[in-house]
Amino acid sequence: MDWRKHVRTALDGRHPGLGHRVELGLHALILYSALSMGVETLPHLPGWAQTALSVSEAAVVAVFTLEYLLRLATAPAPGAYARSFFGIVDLLAIAPFYLGLVFIGFGLDLRAGRALRVLRLVRLLKLARYTSAVDRLIAAWRAVKEEVVVFGMAAIIVLYVCALVIWQFEHDAQPEAFGSVFDAMWWAAVTLTTVGYGDVTPVTAVGRIFTVLMLFVALGIIAIPTGLVASALSAIRQKEASAAAEDREAGRRPATAARD
Amino acid sequence: MDWRKHVRTALDGRHPGLGHRVELGLHALILYSALSMGVETLPHLPGWAQTALSVSEAAVVAVFTLEYLLRLATAPAPGAYARSFFGIVDLLAIAPFYLGLVFIGFGLDLRAGRALRVLRLVRLLKLARYTSAVDRLIAAWRAVKEEVVVFGMAAIIVLYVCALVIWQFEHDAQPEAFGSVFDAMWWAAVTLTTVGYGDVTPVTAVGRIFTVLMLFVALGIIAIPTGLVASALSAIRQKEASAAAEDREAGRRPATAARD
Amino acid sequence: MDWRKHVRTALDGRHPGLGHRVELGLHALILYSALSMGVETLPHLPGWAQTALSVSEAAVVAVFTLEYLLRLATAPAPGAYARSFFGIVDLLAIAPFYLGLVFIGFGLDLRAGRALRVLRLVRLLKLARYTSAVDRLIAAWRAVKEEVVVFGMAAIIVLYVCALVIWQFEHDAQPEAFGSVFDAMWWAAVTLTTVGYGDVTPVTAVGRIFTVLMLFVALGIIAIPTGLVASALSAIRQKEASAAAEDREAGRRPATAARD
Amino acid sequence: MDWRKHVRTALDGRHPGLGHRVELGLHALILYSALSMGVETLPHLPGWAQTALSVSEAAVVAVFTLEYLLRLATAPAPGAYARSFFGIVDLLAIAPFYLGLVFIGFGLDLRAGRALRVLRLVRLLKLARYTSAVDRLIAAWRAVKEEVVVFGMAAIIVLYVCALVIWQFEHDAQPEAFGSVFDAMWWAAVTLTTVGYGDVTPVTAVGRIFTVLMLFVALGIIAIPTGLVASALSAIRQKEASAAAEDREAGRRPATAARD
């Protein structure tokens, strides 16, 4: 076994000697990195804590950069890895840090820095690499993609139409809360998802009648996509379960082991 | 190929030379028309913008009127088209504009104008013409129509009964919020759909006990129709998928192509 | 055909000459009676309207009393009718009026009168007599009764436990809103059904952490019964549909006609 | 039949002479004990009532202690019982009382006492001992455990990510409501479960746009686990129903009786 295979199997948790140790270490680093973003938000952080967070962030990025370079160097086809879903995720996990350095070099930190900090959360997608449930979710998504897209577009149109209608009814009574169709869309989204904060509510009789009609007709359009994904997901699970049962009867290894 | 067939296939996006260009242009016009209705709601619009919106609205209606007349002239059976679902939609998409002109001619603009503006949103239904998901939704609707109508009527009765009962309990404690059964129906609809704005809530002990009982018993009656439509929809999707698979095996064109 | 059969078929909408006329008249009377209860709640009703409502209520009760007596007299087995579900409903639809008269005779109108007025809503159940969807709902209920009862009891226990726990955490911080476990149960019911009025919310850190955990664990227990009823209902619908298809193939009358 | 078997069958409600009496008595005691915890929360309880509650609590614990010792003494394998799910539940049902006595002996009542009082609610789990629906729920849980765990972890990550993003957008506008990521997680949990109290809502334009996107994408991730459990549950119910039907045809006792 040459060094490339050693490195690749170590990173993927299938090394004969190291086993899952390197993989688990990387996962721990991802979780630490996400938690440290939460700690950063705490008010009244002392100066030494802010320094510690900055230093540890640099260390985390250094490790992830090393991981990215090693994956690139040891992949059978480096170009294919770089263009794959997880290749892009691995790059996005470190890119914000280096972009931030560039921005500081040019003296433009403020707004862009905030967006870059949020982008660091992409790292959490690295956790999805070895979960078979993610494969199943992707298969379910493929089965119902067309419907969900149609219903998603229908949901946006319903939202926009409801917002335009309620604006006609409520704008005169509440010029603040229903200032333009964009304010009305906030109300429509909060209502149609049944969140119902209550910060914006219709007060006119005709606005309330329209809201009740809207809820009864439009709730279905919002709720159906979820039902479609769930039923597709359980259909895939049943198919996998019966395939695994057939494999067991035939004396072969189960289908899920075929990924190694 | 005579000019009628040229026009008809161009409008439907199946013209050998023009392809989807005319169809996509009409779709773009529909979306522009809907978005301009949203822009109209923005406060402090300058005068030139209002003029531009009025002029572009007239241009959009001119194009849709031309489309309607061409469809009428080129349909194999003009009467059948005029009475079909999309024939009526095409008419309703332009009618509000001409009605508005009539109203202005008679000097009665105010209230009716607002209702007419909302009616212009019917144009968005024109987008549904070529979506196979709409066919599927209609098939699912036909399969569960009877149940959904019964449950819909049951939902209205449940709403009305809950409103009458809560009014008896809360009217004395909150004569403003629970003024009549219509105010109570607003509360009942917002509560049973689990939106729960919180603008109207029961405060008496007996009113709260009734609310809890109502939620546990009546939520099902509201939630079941959505479940029925979703399960009918996935049943139809499976049936279509297996029919398409059979077609592929038999070497024929898929069933969805039979619509051309 | 003797007069008993004439009357019975007329009431059930299967009379050869009258058809659905008597049945539809009774349905109209039920709906009028329910709507007049709503009109009664309107504030500032003039005296003549209140008199008209009282008189029409007496007339409605007279018709329903006649219907009850006729059904009793023409039923093949009067005792079985009187003890059947719809026999009891028919009696409850008229009983509140006569009980009210008795109460007025004894001079005790106030509280009891309010409860009696609510009881009049039982009349709406008379509408369910000829709906096949009601039969299906009853069949679905029988299939999942045991589970729904277990989950219903589990839901009550979950509600009570959550209320007791949140009371321990929030009572000191909000002695008004979380006065006793009964106030806490109001909060728990409004939260677990995701209505979330916002009139009572936890403010302590530990109370909020418990709320989040509760929502993620306990929402399932509340949501599952609805899913069970919906899936049982669609299973019954499919069974009926295939039975009807078999009947059509065999050249017999459909199964739903067997109820006559 | 020796005394061990007499005691064991009496406790389990299968004694030939006593039948369900001992079991039902224990259930009544569990419910009394839970209800007395609710009564304790009532404000302005007189001294004698508090004394009565303390005395009855001691009596309940005495009975449950006796039950635990008898079960331990009469179990075929006492060690296996002590380590079983219900063995641990039986111990936890009495342990808080004795721990409380120890704490009072050491003079440290306050905080620990509150936690111990909540722990007494474990007693309600003793009710689950003989419910076949609990077996079915456990079987359904086993079938979907893997998915629910993955989705549960995904839900926590989604919650955390949404909280971090909204904090970046809303912290400057509402430094009180969105003080740190933990405040933002409270908002995210209340919003994603569609409870929507309205005590914390985004006010900035970008925060509201993010909320709408979040609701449409993330609601599915929260809603899918419930759907999975429900579908697994109904699959198990159908399997049991067909197994019972086969047993009846084969003239054997139904499968559920095999537990005795």
PDB file of C-alpha atoms in Angstrom, chain A residues 186 197 199, chain D residues 166 170 174 178 187 191 200-204 206-208 211:
ATOM      1  CA  TRP A 186     -44.115  38.800   5.207  1.00  0.00           C
ATOM      2  CA  TYR A 197     -46.414  35.549  15.153  1.00  0.00           C
ATOM      3  CA  ASP A 199     -46.973  41.069  14.745  1.00  0.00           C
TER       4      ASP A 199
ATOM      5  CA  ILE D 166     -30.468  35.402  12.096  1.00  0.00           C
ATOM      6  CA  GLU D 170     -30.962  41.023  13.827  1.00  0.00           C
ATOM      7  CA  GLN D 174     -32.684  44.218  18.456  1.00  0.00           C
ATOM      8  CA  PHE D 178     -31.249  38.646  19.910  1.00  0.00           C
ATOM      9  CA  TRP D 187     -36.589  32.124  18.237  1.00  0.00           C
ATOM     10  CA  THR D 191     -40.528  29.415  14.527  1.00  0.00           C
ATOM     11  CA  VAL D 200     -39.303  37.467  19.399  1.00  0.00           C
ATOM     12  CA  THR D 201     -39.711  38.321  15.690  1.00  0.00           C
ATOM     13  CA  PRO D 202     -37.292  39.589  13.037  1.00  0.00           C
ATOM     14  CA  VAL D 203     -37.775  43.244  12.057  1.00  0.00           C
ATOM     15  CA  THR D 204     -35.040  43.881   9.482  1.00  0.00           C
ATOM     16  CA  VAL D 206     -32.937  40.826   5.324  1.00  0.00           C
ATOM     17  CA  GLY D 207     -33.896  38.991   8.532  1.00  0.00           C
ATOM     18  CA  ARG D 208     -37.478  38.613   7.311  1.00  0.00           C
ATOM     19  CA  THR D 211     -37.020  33.735   7.797  1.00  0.00           C
TER      20      THR D 211
END
